[in-house]
CSV table of C-alpha atoms in Angstrom, one decimal:
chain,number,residue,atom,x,y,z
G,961,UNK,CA,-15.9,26.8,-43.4
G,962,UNK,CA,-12.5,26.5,-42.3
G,963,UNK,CA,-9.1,28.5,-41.3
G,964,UNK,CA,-8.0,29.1,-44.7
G,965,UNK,CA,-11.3,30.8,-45.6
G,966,UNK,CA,-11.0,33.0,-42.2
G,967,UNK,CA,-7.4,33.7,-42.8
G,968,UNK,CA,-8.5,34.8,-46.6
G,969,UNK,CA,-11.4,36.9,-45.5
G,970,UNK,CA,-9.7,38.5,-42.7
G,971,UNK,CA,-6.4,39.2,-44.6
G,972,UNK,CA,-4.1,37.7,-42.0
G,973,UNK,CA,-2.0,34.1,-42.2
G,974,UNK,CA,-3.7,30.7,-41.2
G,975,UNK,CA,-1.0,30.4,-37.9
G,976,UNK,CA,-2.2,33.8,-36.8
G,977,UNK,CA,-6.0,32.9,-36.9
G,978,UNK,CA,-5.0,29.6,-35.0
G,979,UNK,CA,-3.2,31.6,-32.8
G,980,UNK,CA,-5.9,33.9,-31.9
G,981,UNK,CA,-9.0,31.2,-31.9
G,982,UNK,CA,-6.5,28.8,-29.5
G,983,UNK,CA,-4.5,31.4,-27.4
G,984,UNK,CA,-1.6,29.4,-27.7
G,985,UNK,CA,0.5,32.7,-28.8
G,986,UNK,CA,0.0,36.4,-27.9
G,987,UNK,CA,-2.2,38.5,-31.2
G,988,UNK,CA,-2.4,42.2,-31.6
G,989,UNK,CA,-5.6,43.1,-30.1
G,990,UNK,CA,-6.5,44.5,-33.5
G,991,UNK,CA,-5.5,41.6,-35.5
G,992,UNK,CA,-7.8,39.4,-33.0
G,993,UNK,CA,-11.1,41.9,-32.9
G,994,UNK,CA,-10.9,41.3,-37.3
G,995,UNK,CA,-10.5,37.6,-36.8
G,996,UNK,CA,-13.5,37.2,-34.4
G,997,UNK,CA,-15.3,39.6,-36.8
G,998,UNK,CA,-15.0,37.1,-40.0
G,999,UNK,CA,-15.8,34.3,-37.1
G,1000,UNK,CA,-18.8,36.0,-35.9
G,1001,UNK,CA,-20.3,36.7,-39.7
G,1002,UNK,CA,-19.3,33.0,-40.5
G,1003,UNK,CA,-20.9,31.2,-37.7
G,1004,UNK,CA,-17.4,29.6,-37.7
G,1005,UNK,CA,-17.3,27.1,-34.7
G,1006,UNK,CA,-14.1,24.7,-34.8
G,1007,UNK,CA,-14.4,20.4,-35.1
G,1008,UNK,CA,-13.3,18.7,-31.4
G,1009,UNK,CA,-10.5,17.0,-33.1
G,1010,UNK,CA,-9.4,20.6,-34.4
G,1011,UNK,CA,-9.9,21.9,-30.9
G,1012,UNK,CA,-8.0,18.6,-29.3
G,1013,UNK,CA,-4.5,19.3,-31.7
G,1014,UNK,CA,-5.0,23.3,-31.0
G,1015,UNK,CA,-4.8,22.9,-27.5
G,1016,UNK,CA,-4.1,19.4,-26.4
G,1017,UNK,CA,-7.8,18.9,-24.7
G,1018,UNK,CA,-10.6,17.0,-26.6
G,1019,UNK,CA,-13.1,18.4,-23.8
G,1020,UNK,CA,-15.0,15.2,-23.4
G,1021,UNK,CA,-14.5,12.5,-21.0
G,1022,UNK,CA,-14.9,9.1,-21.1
G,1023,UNK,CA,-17.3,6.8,-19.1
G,1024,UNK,CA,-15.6,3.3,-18.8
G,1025,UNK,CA,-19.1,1.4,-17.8
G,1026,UNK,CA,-19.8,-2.0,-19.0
G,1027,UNK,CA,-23.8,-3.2,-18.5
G,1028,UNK,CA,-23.7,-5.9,-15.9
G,1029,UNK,CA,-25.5,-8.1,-17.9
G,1030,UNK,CA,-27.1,-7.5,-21.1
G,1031,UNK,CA,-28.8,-4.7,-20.3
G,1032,UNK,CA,-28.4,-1.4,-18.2
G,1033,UNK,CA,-30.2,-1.6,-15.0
G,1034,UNK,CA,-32.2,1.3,-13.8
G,1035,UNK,CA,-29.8,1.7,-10.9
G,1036,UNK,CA,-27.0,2.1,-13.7
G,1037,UNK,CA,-28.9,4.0,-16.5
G,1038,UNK,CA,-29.3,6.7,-13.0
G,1039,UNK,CA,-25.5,6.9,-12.5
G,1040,UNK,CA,-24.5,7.3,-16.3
G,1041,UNK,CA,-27.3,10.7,-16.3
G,1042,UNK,CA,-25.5,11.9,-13.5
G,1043,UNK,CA,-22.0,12.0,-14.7
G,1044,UNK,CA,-23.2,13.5,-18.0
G,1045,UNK,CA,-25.3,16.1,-16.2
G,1046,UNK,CA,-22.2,17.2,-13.7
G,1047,UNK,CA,-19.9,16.9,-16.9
G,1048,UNK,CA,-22.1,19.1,-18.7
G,1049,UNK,CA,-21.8,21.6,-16.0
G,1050,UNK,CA,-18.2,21.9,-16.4
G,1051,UNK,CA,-18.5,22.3,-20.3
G,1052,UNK,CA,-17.3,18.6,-20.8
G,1053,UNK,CA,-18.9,16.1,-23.4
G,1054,UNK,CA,-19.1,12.1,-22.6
G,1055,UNK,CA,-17.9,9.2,-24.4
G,1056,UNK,CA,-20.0,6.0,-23.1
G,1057,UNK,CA,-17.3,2.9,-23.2
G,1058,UNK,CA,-19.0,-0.4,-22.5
G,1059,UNK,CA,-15.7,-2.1,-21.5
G,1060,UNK,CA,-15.4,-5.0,-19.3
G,1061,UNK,CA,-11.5,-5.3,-19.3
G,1062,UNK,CA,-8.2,-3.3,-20.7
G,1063,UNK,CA,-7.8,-5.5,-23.3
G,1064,UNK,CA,-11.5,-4.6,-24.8
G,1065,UNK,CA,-10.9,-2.5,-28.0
G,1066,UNK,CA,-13.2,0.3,-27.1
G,1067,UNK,CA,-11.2,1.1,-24.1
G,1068,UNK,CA,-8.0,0.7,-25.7
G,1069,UNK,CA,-9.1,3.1,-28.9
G,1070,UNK,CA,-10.6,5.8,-26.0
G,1071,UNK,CA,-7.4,5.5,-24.5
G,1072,UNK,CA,-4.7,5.0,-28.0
G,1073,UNK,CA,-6.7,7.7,-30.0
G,1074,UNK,CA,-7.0,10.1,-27.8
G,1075,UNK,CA,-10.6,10.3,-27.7
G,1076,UNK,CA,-10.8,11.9,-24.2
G,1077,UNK,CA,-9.2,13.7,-21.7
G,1078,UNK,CA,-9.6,11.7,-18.9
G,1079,UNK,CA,-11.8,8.8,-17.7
G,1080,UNK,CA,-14.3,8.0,-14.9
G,1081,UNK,CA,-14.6,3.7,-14.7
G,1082,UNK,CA,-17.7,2.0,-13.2
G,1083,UNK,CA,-18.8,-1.4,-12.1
G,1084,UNK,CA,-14.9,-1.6,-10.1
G,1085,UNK,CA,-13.7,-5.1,-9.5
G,1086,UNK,CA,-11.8,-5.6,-6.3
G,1087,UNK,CA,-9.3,-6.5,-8.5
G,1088,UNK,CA,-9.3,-4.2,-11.5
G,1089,UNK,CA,-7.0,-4.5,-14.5
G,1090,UNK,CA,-8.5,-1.5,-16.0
G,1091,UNK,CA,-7.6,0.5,-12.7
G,1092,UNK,CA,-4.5,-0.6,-13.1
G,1093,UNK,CA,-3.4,-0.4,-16.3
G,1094,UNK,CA,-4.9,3.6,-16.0
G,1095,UNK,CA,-2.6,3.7,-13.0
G,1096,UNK,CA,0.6,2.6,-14.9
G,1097,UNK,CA,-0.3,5.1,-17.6
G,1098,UNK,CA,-0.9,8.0,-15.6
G,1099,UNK,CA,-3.7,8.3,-17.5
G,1100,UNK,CA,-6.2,10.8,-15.8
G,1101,UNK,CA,-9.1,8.5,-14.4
G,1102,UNK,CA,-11.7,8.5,-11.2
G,1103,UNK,CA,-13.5,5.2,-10.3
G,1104,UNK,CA,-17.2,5.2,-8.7
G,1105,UNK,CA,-16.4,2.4,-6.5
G,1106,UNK,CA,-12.9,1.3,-4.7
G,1107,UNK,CA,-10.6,-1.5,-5.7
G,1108,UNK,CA,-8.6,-3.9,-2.8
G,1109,UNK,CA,-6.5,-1.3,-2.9
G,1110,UNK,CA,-8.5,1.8,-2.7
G,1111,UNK,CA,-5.8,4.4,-0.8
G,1112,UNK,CA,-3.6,3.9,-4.3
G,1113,UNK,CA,-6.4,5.8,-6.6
G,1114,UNK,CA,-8.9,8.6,-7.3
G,1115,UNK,CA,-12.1,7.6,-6.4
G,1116,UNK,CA,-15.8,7.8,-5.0
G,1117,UNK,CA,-17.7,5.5,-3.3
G,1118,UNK,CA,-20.7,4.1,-1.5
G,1119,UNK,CA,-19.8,1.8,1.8
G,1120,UNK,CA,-21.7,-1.3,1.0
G,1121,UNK,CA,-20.1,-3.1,3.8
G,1122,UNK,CA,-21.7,-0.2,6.3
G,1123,UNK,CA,-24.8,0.1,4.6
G,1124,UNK,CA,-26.0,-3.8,4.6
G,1125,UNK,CA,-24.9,-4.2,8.3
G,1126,UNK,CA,-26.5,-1.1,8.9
G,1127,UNK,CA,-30.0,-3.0,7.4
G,1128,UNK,CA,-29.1,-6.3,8.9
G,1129,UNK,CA,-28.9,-4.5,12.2
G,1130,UNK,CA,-32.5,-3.0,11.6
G,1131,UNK,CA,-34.0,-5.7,10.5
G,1132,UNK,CA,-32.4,-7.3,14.0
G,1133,UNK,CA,-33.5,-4.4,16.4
G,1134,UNK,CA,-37.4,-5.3,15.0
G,1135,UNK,CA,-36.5,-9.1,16.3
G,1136,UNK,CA,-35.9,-10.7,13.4
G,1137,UNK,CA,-33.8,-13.9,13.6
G,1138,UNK,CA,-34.0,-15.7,10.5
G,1139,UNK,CA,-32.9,-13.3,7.7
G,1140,UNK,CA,-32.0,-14.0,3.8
G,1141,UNK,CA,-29.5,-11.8,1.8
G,1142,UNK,CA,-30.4,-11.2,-2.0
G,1143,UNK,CA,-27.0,-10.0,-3.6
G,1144,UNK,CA,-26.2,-9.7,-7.4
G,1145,UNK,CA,-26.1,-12.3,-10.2
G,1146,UNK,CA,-23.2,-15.1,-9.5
G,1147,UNK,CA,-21.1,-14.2,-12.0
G,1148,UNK,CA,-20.6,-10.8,-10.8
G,1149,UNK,CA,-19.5,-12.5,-7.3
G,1150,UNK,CA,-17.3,-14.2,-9.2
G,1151,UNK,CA,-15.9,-11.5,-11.4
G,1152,UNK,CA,-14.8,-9.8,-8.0
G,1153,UNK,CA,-17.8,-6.8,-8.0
G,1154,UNK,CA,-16.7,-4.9,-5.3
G,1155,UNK,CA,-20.2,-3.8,-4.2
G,1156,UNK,CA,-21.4,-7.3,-4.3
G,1157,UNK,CA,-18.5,-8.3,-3.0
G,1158,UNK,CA,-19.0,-5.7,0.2
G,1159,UNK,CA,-22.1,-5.9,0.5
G,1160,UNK,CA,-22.0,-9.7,1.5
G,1161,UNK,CA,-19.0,-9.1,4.2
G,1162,UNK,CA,-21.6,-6.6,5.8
G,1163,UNK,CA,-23.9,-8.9,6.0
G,1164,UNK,CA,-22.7,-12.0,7.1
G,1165,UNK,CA,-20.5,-10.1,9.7
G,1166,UNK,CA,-23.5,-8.0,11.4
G,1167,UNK,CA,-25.7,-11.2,10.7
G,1168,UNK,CA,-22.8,-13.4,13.2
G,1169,UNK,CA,-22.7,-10.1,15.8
G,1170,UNK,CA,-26.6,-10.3,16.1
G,1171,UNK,CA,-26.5,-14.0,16.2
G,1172,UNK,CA,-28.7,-14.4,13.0
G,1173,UNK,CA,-30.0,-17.5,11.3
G,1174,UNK,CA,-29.3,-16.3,7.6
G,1175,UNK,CA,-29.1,-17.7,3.9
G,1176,UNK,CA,-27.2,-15.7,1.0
G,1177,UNK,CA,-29.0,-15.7,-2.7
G,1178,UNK,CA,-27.5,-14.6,-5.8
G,1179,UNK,CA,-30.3,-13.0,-8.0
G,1180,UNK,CA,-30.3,-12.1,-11.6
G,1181,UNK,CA,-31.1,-8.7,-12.5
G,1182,UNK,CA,-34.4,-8.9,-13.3
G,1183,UNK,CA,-38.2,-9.4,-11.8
G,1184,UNK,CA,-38.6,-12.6,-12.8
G,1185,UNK,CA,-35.3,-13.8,-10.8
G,1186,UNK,CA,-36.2,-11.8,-8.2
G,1187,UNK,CA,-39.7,-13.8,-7.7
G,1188,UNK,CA,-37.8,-16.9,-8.3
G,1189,UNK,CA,-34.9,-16.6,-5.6
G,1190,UNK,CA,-38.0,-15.2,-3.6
G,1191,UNK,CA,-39.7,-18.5,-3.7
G,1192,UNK,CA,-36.0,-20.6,-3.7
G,1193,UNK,CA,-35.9,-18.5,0.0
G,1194,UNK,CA,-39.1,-19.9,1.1
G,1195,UNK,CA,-38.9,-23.2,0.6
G,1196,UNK,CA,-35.6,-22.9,1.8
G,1197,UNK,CA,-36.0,-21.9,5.5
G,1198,UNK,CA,-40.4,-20.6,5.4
G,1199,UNK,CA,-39.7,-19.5,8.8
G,1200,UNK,CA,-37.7,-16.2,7.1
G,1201,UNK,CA,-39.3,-13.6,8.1
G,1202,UNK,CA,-36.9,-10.5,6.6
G,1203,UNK,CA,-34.6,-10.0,3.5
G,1204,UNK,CA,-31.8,-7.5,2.7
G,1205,UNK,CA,-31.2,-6.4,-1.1
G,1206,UNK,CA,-28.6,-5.4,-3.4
G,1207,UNK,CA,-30.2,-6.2,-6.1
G,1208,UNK,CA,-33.0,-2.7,-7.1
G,1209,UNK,CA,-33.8,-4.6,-10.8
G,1210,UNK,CA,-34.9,-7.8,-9.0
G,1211,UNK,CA,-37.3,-5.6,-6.4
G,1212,UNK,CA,-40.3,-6.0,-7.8
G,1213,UNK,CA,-40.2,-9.8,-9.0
G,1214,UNK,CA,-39.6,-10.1,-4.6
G,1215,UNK,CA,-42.5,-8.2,-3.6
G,1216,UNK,CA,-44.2,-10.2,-6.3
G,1217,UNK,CA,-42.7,-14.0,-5.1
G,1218,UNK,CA,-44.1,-12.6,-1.6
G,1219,UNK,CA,-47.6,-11.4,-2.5
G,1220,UNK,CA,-47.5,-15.3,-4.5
G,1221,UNK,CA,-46.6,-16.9,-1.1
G,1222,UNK,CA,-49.5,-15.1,0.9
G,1223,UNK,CA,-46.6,-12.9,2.8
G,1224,UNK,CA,-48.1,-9.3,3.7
G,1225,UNK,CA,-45.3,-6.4,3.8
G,1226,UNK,CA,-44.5,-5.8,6.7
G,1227,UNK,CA,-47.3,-7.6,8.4
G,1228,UNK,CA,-45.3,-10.9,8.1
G,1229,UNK,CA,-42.0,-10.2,5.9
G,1230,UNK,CA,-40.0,-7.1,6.3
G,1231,UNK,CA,-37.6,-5.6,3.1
G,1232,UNK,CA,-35.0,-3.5,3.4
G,1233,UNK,CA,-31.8,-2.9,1.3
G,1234,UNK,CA,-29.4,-0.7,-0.4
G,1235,UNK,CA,-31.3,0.9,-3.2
G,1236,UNK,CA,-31.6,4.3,-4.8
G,1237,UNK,CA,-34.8,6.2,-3.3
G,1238,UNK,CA,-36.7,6.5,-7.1
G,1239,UNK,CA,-36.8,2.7,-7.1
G,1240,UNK,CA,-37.7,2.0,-3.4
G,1241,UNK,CA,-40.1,4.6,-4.0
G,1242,UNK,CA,-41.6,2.6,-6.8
G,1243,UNK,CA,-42.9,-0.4,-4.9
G,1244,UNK,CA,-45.7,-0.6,-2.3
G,1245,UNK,CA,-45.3,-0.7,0.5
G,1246,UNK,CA,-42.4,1.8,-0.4
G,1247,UNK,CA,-38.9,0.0,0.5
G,1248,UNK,CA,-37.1,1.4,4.1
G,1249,UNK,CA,-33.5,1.5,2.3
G,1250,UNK,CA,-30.2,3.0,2.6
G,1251,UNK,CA,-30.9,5.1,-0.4
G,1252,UNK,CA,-27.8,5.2,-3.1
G,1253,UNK,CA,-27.3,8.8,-3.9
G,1254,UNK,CA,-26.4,8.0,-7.8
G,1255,UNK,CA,-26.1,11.9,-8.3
G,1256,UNK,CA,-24.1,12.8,-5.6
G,1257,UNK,CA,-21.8,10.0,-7.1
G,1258,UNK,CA,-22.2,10.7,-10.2
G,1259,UNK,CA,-20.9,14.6,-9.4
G,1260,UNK,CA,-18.4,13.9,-6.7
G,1261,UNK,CA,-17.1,11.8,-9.8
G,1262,UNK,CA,-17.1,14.7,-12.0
G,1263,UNK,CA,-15.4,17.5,-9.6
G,1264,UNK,CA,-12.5,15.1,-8.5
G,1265,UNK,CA,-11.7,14.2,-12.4
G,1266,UNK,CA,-11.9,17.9,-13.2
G,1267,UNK,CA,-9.6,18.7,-10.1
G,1268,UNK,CA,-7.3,15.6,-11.3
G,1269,UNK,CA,-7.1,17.8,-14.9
G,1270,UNK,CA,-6.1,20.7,-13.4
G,1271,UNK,CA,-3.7,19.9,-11.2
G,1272,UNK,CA,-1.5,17.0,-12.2
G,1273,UNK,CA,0.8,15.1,-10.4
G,1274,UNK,CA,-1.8,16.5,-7.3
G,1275,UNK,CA,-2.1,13.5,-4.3
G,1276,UNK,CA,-5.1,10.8,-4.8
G,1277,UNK,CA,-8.4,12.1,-2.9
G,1278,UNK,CA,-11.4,10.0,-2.6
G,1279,UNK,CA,-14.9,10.0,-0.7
G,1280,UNK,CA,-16.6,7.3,0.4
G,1281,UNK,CA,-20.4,7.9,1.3
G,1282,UNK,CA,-22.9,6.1,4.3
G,1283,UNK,CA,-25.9,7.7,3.4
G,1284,UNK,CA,-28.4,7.0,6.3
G,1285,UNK,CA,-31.5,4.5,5.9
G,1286,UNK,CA,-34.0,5.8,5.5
G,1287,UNK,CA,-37.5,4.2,7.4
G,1288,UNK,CA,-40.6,4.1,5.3
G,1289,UNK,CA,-42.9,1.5,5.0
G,1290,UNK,CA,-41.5,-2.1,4.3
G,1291,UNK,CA,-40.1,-3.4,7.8
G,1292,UNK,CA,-41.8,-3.9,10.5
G,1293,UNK,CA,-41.5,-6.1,14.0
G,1294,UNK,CA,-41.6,-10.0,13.3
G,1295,UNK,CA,-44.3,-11.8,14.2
G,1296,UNK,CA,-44.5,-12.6,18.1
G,1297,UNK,CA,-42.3,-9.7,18.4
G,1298,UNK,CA,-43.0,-6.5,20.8
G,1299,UNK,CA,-42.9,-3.4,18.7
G,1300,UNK,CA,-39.6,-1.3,19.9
């Protein structure tokens, strides 16, 4: 079924029914009531690309969110249900892009064809051609994460740096002195992840405050790296007593290298990291964490891209979230140490 057949049926032209279906031009209340009529008995509904030339809005958005590796982690598969849940909320579809860089050719056809109406970009780089070539555009987009240059943008975020001092400086208050840090895989140091990136500063900064004896690890995203850097920690420096984590896919692959080693939780090695609560809440002893609020993020997302839509040429806003840690039942006082 299409226009022509409405317009037939309802004895009017096909630029009045388009009229009256888009609102783009005023139709005599009459004319309009006959029109919905024939829509009504037709079970007419109109295509998204017949919608997107009515009216200029495709109604979907797109998610710019390239898999870390080659796979989604559960961290990331929790932030892409939150966008499409918020999205949904405001009547908007999602179009999942797994683009890495502007010169990918998904990202260039969501942005060339007109697939979307505006974008929300993950896994941000500190320095982000993406961002930028969005930027120079003017094309409507909202990061989940901040570049170098994060007062220049649209954007929500989580304060890694915060958040791993914040566990450093647990872990330090119990009296641990010899800490390890178990980030993301290398090559996502090297590509510039911001939350890797972050998260590290955080570290190594509270770490030198509390005068810490620490090592840093970069862990695939995976069990079986986490129980390998586990082990690689050990025979490192065996007088670690505590870690902190990045890295939720590589949690239980730790717990496991530490259960191998003879290391009770917390009796003699206290975890603690930045990690979204469903996943510390997966391992025993559940993981005292700085929970990642992946749906807060995901709608915050959402609300400032649908703002962004509606009021163009509007000044940049952003949030950046320090959600507190919260204590269950991984860390505990090292050994020899009074309990505070």
């Amino acid at each position: 079924m299409n226009i022509g057949e409405i317009a037939k049926r309802a004895g009017v032209s096909r630029s009045t029914v388009s009229y009256a279906l888009s609102g783009k031009r005023p139709v005599s209340e009459d004319t309009r009531r006959k029109i919905q009529q024939v829509v009504d008995e037709l079970g007419y509904r109109p295509s998204a690309s017949a919608r997107a030339l009515a009216n200029g809005r495709t109604s979907t958005i797109g998610l710019v969110f390239p898999p870390a590796g080659n796979h989604y982690t559960g961290m990331q598969l929790d932030f892409i249900g939150s966008v499409v849940e918020a999205a949904a909320a405001y009547d908007y579809d999602v179009l999942l892009s797994p683009s890495g860089v502007d010169s990918d050719r998904s990202f260039q056809r969501l942005l060339g064809e007109r697939r979307v109406d505006g974008a929300i970009l993950m896994e941000i780089r500190l320095e982000d051609d993406r961002a930028d070539h969005l930027a120079a555009l003017d094309f409507p987009a909202v990061a989940i994460g901040r570049t170098a240059r994060p007062e220049s943008g649209w954007w929500v975020g989580l304060d890694h740096t915060a958040l791993a001092a914040a566990c450093v400086h647990h872990l330090a208050d119990l009296g641990h002195r010899r800490v390890a840090f178990v980030n993301r895989p290398e090559q996502l140091l090297r590509a510039g992840y911001e939350s890797a990136h972050r998260g590290l500063d955080g570290f190594t900064k509270a770490a030198a405050e509390r005068g810490l004896t620490v090592r840093t690890y970069c862990c695939g995203d995976d069990a079986a790296s986490g129980q390998a850097c586990l082990e690689q920690i050990l025979r490192d420096d065996p007088d670690t007593t505590a870690l902190v984590t990045l890295n939720e896919a590589a949690l239980g692959g730790l717990y496991r290298g530490l259960a191998g080693a003879g290391r009770h939780v917390p009796r003699d090695f206290s975890v603690t990291g930045v990690v979204a609560s469903r996943w510390a809440e997966t391992v025993t002893p559940q993981l005292t964490a700085a929970d990642v609020p992946a749906e807060e993020l995901g709608r915050r997302a959402v609300e400032l891209l649908v703002e962004r839509l509606g009021r163009p040429g509007a000044p940049a806003r952003h949030h950046l979230l320090t959600p507190p840690i919260s204590l269950r039942a991984s860390t505990g006082p090292a050994t020899g140490s009074p309990q505070p």
